[in-house]
CSV table of C-alpha atoms in Angstrom, one decimal:
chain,number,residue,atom,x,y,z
A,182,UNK,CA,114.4,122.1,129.1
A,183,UNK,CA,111.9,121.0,125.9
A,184,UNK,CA,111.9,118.1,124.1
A,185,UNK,CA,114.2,117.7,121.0
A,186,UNK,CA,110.7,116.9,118.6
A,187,UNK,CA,107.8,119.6,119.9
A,188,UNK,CA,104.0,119.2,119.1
A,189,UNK,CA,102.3,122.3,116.7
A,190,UNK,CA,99.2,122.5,115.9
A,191,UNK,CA,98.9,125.3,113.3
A,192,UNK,CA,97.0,123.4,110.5
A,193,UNK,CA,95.8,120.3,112.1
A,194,UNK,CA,93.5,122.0,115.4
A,195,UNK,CA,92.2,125.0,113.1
A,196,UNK,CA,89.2,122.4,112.2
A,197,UNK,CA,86.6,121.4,114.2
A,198,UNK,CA,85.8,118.3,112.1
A,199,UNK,CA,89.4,117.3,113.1
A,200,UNK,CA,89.1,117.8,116.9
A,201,UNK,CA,88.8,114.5,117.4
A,202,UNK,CA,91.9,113.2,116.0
A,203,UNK,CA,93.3,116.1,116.9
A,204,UNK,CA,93.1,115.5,120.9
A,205,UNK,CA,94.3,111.9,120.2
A,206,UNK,CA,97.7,113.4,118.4
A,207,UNK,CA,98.3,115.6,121.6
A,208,UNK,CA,97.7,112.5,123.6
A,209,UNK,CA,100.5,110.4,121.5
A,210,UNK,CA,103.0,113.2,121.6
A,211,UNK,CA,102.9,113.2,125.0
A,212,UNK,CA,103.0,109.4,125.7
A,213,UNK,CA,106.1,109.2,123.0
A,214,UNK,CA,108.6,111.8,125.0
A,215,UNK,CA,107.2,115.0,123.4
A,216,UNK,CA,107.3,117.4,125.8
A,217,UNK,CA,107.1,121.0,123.9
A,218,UNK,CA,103.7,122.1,122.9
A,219,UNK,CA,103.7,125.3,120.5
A,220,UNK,CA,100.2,127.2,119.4
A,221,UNK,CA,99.5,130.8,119.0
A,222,UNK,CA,96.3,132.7,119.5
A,223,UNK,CA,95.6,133.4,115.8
A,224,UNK,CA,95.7,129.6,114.7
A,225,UNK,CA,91.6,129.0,113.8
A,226,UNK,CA,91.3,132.6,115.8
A,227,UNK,CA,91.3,130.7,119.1
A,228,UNK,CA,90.7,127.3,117.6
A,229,UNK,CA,93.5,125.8,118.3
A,230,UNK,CA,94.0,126.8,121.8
A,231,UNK,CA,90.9,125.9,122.7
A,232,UNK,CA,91.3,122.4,121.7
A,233,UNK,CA,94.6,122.3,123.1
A,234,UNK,CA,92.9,123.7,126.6
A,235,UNK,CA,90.4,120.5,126.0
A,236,UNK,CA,93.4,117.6,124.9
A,237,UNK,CA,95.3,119.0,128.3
A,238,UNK,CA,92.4,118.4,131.2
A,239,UNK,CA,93.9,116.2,133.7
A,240,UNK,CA,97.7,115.8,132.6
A,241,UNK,CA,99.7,117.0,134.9
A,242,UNK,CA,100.8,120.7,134.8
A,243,UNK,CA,104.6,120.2,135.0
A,244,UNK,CA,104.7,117.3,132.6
A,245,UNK,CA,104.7,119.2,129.5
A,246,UNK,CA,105.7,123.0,128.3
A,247,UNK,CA,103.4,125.5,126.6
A,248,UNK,CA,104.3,127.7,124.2
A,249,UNK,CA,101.8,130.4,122.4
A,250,UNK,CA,102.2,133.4,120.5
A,251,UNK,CA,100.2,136.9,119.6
A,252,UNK,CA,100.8,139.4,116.7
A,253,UNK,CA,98.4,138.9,114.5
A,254,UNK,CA,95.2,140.0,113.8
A,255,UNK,CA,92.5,138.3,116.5
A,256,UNK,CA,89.8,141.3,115.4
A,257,UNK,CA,89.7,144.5,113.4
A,258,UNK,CA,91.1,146.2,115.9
A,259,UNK,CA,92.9,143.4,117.8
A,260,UNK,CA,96.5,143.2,116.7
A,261,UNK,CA,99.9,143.7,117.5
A,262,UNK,CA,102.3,144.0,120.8
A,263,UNK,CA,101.4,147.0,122.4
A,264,UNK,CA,100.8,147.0,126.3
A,265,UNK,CA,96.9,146.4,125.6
A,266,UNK,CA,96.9,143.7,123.2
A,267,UNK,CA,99.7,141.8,124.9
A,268,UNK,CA,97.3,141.5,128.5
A,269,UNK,CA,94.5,141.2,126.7
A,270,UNK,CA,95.6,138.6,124.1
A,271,UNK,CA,97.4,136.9,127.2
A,272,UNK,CA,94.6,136.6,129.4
A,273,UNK,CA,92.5,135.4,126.2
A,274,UNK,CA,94.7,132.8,125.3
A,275,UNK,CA,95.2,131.0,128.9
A,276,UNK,CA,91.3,131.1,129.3
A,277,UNK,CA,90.8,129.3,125.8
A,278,UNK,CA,93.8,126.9,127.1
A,279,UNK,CA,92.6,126.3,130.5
A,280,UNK,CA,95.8,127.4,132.6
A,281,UNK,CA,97.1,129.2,135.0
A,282,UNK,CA,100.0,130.3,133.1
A,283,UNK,CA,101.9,129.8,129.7
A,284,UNK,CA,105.9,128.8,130.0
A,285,UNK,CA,106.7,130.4,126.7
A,286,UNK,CA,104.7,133.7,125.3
A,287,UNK,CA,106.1,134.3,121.6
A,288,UNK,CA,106.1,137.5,120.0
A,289,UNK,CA,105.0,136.1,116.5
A,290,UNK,CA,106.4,138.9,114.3
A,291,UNK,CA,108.0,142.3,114.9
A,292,UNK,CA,105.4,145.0,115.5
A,293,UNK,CA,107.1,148.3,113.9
A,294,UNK,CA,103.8,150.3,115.0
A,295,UNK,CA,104.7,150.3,118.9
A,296,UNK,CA,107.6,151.1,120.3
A,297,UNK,CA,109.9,148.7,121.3
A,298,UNK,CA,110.4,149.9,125.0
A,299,UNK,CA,106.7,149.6,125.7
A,300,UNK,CA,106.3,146.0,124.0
A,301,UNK,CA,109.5,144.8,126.5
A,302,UNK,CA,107.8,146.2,129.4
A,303,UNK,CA,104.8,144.5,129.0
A,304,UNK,CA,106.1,141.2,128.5
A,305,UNK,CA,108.0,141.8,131.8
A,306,UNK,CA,105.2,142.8,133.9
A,307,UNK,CA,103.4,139.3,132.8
A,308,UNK,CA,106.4,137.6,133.7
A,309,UNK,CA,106.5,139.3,136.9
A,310,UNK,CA,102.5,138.4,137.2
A,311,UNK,CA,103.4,134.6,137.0
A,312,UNK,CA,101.3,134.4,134.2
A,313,UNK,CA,104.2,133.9,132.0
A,314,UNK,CA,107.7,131.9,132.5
A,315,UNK,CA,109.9,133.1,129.8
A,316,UNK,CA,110.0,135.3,126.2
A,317,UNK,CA,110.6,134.5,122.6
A,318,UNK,CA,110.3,135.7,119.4
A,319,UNK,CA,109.0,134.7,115.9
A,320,UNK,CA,110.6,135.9,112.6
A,321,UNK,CA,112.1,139.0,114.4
A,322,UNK,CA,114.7,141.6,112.2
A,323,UNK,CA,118.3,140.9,113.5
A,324,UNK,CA,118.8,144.5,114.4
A,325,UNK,CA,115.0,144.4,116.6
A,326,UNK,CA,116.8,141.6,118.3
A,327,UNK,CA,119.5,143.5,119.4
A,328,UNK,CA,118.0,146.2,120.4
A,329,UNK,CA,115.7,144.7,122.4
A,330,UNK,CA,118.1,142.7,124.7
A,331,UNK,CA,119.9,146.0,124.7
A,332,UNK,CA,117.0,147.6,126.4
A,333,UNK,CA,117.9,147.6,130.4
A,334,UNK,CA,115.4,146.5,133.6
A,335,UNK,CA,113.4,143.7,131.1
A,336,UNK,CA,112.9,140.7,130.5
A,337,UNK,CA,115.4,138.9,127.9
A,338,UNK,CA,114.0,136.6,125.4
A,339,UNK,CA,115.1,132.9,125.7
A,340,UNK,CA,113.8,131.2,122.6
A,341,UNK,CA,113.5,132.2,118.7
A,342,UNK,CA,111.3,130.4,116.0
A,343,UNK,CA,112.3,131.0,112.8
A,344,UNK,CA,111.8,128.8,109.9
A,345,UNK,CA,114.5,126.3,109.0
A,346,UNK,CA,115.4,123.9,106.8
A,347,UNK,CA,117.3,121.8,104.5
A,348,UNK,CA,115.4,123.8,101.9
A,349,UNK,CA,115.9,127.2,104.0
A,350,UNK,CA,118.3,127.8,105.6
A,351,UNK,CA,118.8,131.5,106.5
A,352,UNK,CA,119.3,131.9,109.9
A,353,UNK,CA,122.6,129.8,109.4
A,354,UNK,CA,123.3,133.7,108.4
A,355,UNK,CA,123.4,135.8,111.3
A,356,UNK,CA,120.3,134.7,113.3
A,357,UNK,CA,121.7,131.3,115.2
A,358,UNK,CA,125.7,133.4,115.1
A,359,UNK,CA,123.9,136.5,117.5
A,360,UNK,CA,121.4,134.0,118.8
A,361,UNK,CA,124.5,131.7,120.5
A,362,UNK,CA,126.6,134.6,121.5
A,363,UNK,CA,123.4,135.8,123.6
A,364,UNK,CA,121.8,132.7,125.0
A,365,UNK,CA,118.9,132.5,122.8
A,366,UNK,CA,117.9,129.4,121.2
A,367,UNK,CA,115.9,128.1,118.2
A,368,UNK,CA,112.6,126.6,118.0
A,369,UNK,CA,112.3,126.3,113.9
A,370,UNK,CA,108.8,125.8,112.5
A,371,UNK,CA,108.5,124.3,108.8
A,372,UNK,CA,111.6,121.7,109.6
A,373,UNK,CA,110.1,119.7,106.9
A,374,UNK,CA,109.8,122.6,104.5
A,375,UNK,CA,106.0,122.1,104.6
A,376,UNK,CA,106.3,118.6,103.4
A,377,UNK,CA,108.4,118.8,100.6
A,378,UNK,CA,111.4,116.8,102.8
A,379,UNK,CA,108.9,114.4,103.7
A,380,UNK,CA,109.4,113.3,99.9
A,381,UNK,CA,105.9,113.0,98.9
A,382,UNK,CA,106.0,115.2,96.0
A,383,UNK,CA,107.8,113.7,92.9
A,384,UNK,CA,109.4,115.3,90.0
A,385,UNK,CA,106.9,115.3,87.2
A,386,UNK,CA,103.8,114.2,89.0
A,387,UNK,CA,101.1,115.7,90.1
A,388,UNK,CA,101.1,116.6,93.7
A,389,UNK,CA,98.2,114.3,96.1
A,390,UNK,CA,95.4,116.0,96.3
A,391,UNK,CA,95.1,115.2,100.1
A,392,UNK,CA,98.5,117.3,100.4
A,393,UNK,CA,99.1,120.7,101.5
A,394,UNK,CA,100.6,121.9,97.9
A,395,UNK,CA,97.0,121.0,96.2
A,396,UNK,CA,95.5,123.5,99.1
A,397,UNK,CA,95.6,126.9,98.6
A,398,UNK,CA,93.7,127.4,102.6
A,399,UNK,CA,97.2,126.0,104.0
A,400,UNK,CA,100.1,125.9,101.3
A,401,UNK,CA,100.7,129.9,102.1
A,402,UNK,CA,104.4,129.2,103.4
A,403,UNK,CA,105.2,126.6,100.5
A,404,UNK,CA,108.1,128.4,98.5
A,405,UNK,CA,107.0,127.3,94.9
A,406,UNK,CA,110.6,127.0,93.7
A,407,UNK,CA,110.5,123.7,96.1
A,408,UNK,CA,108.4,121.8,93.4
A,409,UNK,CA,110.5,122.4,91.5
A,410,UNK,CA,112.3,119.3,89.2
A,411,UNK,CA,115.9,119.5,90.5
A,412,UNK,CA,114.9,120.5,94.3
A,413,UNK,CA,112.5,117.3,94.2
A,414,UNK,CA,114.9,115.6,92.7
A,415,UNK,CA,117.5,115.9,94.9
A,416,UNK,CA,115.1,115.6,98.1
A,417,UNK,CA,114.7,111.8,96.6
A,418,UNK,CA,118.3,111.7,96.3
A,419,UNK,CA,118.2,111.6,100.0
A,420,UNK,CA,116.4,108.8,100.6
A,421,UNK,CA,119.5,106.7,100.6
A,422,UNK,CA,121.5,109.1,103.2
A,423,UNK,CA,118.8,108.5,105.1
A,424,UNK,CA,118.6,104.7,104.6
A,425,UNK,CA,122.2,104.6,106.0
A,426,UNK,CA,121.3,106.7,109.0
A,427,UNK,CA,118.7,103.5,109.8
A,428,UNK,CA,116.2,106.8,109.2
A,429,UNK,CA,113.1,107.5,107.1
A,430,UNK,CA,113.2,110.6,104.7
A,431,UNK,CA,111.3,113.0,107.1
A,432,UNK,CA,113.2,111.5,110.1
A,433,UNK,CA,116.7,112.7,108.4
A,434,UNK,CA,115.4,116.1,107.8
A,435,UNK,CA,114.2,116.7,111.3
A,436,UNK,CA,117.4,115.0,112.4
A,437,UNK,CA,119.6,117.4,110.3
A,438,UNK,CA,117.9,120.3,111.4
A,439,UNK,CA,118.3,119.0,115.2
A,440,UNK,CA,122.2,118.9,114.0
A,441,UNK,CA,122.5,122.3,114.9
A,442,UNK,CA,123.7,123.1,118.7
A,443,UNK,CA,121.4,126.3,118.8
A,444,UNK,CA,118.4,124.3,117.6
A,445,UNK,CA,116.4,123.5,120.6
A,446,UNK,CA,113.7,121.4,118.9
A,447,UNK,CA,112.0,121.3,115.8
A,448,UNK,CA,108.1,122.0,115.7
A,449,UNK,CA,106.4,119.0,114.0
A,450,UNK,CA,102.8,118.8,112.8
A,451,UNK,CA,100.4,115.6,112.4
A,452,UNK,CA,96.9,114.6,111.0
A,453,UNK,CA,97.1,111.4,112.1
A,454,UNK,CA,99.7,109.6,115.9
A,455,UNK,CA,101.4,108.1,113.4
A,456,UNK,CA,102.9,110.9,112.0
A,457,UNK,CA,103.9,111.5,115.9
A,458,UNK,CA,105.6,108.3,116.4
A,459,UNK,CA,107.6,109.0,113.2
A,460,UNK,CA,108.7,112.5,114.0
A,461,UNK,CA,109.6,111.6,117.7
A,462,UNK,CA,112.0,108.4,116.5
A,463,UNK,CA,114.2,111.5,115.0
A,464,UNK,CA,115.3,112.8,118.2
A,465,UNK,CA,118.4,111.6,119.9
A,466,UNK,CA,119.9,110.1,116.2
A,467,UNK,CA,123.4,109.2,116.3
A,468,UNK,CA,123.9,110.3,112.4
A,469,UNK,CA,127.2,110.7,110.6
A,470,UNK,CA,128.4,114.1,109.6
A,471,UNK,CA,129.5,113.4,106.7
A,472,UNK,CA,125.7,112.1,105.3
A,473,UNK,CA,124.4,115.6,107.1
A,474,UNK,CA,127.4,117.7,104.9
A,475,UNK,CA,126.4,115.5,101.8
A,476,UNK,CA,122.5,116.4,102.3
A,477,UNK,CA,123.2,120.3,102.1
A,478,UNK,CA,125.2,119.9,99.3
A,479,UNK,CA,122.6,118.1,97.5
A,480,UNK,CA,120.2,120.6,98.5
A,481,UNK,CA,122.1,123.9,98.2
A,482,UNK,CA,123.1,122.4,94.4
A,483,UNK,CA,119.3,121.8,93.7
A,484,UNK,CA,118.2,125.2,95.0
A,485,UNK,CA,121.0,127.2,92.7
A,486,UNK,CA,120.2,124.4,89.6
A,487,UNK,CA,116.0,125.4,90.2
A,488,UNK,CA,114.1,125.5,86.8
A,489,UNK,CA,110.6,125.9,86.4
A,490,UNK,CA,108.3,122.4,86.6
């Protein structure tokens, strides 16, 4: 059982400078229900976790769920999910976070250089070593998927994180169809479509140069054609869907996204708790379907209508 809103910390922990207000966002997502806390190794190479580890000393164990991932590269030669790298990474990652075990241990992209067999075999011996309560995946090939809960005497995976969106919105496709048949549920990243949904970029402006669009270090996932005039467009032509939800812009988007009966939660970001407070009033929305069926038309109009800023 996670919460409906869970706590990332991708960009905002891979700072030192921001540690500070880092720890204090942990803090508030806990105190406001947030329950699901997702990081991976590779966030600041270790960064992340580590603060994590710190923001974590002295809540109780059982009061929250941890979530990280391995995949990619930690070294030269450190990357991947063979045997090796998956105790090695694991045993990394719960000294940098300070516990005795992790509830979720992602795979955080499909590793085509080891065989599949040996990757499942090592995530079942951690499981079996307690250092590890259940399997997921990031990002993984539909066909990888089923051939790994094909594979017999292993652990199955319980969680996937794909990205997922208003503004993306393939694993409508055939991820969440195989995902529901075999008890498998989503964790999206990027519900916001890295800010774009949040509205704060406007047809014909300049984007803030406090945002993540004006910097290249972070805006690797933003999908240019969402700057575009008749995507922005339309993402203010939400604002008044939203308005009759009782909702703020970003609240409807996580709420839409939360929609979804295979959606377990949707991983949220924050600089600043009261970004936390905001994303956390979207769970548990009574919303009509009917504004939800409205906002994807809107959206998939605007994505097919794209032209260039």
């Amino acid at each position: 059982m996670v919460s409906e809103i869970a706590f990332g910390s991708w960009l905002n922990f891979s700072s030192a400078a921001q540690k500070h207000n880092a720890v204090a966002c942990v803090h508030r997502a806990l105190d406001r229900g947030i329950t699901l806390i997702d990081t991976a190794n590779v966030y600041g190479r270790g960064a992340a976790e580590s603060v994590l580890g710190e923001a974590l000393q002295g809540i109780r164990r059982d009061s929250y769920v941890l979530a990280t991932k391995l995949y990619f590269p930690m070294s030269s030669t450190d990357r991947g999910l063979s045997r090796a790298q998956i105790v090695k990474q694991l045993d990394a990652s719960l000294e940098r976070l300070r516990v005795a075990h992790v509830d979720l241990y992602q795979c955080h992209r499909y590793d085509a250089d080891t065989p599949l067999e040996e990757t499942m075999q090592a995530l079942s011996e951690v499981v079996r070593s307690g250092k590890v309560r259940y399997i997921g995946f990031s990002e993984w090939p539909v066909d990888r998927i089923e051939a790994a809960l094909a594979i017999a005497g292993v652990e199955k995976f319980v969680s996937s994180q794909p990205q997922y969106s208003l503004l993306h919105r393939d694993p409508e496709r055939a991820l969440i169809p195989l995902s529901s048949r075999r008890g498998i549920s989503q964790i999206v990243w990027s519900p916001l479509a890295q800010g774009v949904l949040s509205g704060k970029y406007l047809a014909g402006s300049r984007v803030p140069t406090d945002s993540r669009a004006a910097n290249d270090a972070i805006n690797g996932f933003l999908n240019q054609d969402w700057l575009a005039t008749p995507v922005l467009e339309a993402v203010q032509a939400l604002r008044p869907l939203a308005a009759q939800a009782g909702l703020t812009l970003a609240q409807f988007a996580l709420a839409w996204v939360l929609r979804q009966p295979n959606v377990a939660a949707a991983i949220t970001g924050a600089s600043r708790p009261e970004q936390v407070d905001e994303n956390a009033a979207a769970s548990g929305r009574d919303v009509a379907p009917e504004l939800f069926e409205k906002a994807g038309r809107l959206m998939s109009d605007a994505i097919l209508a794209k032209r260039p800023v």
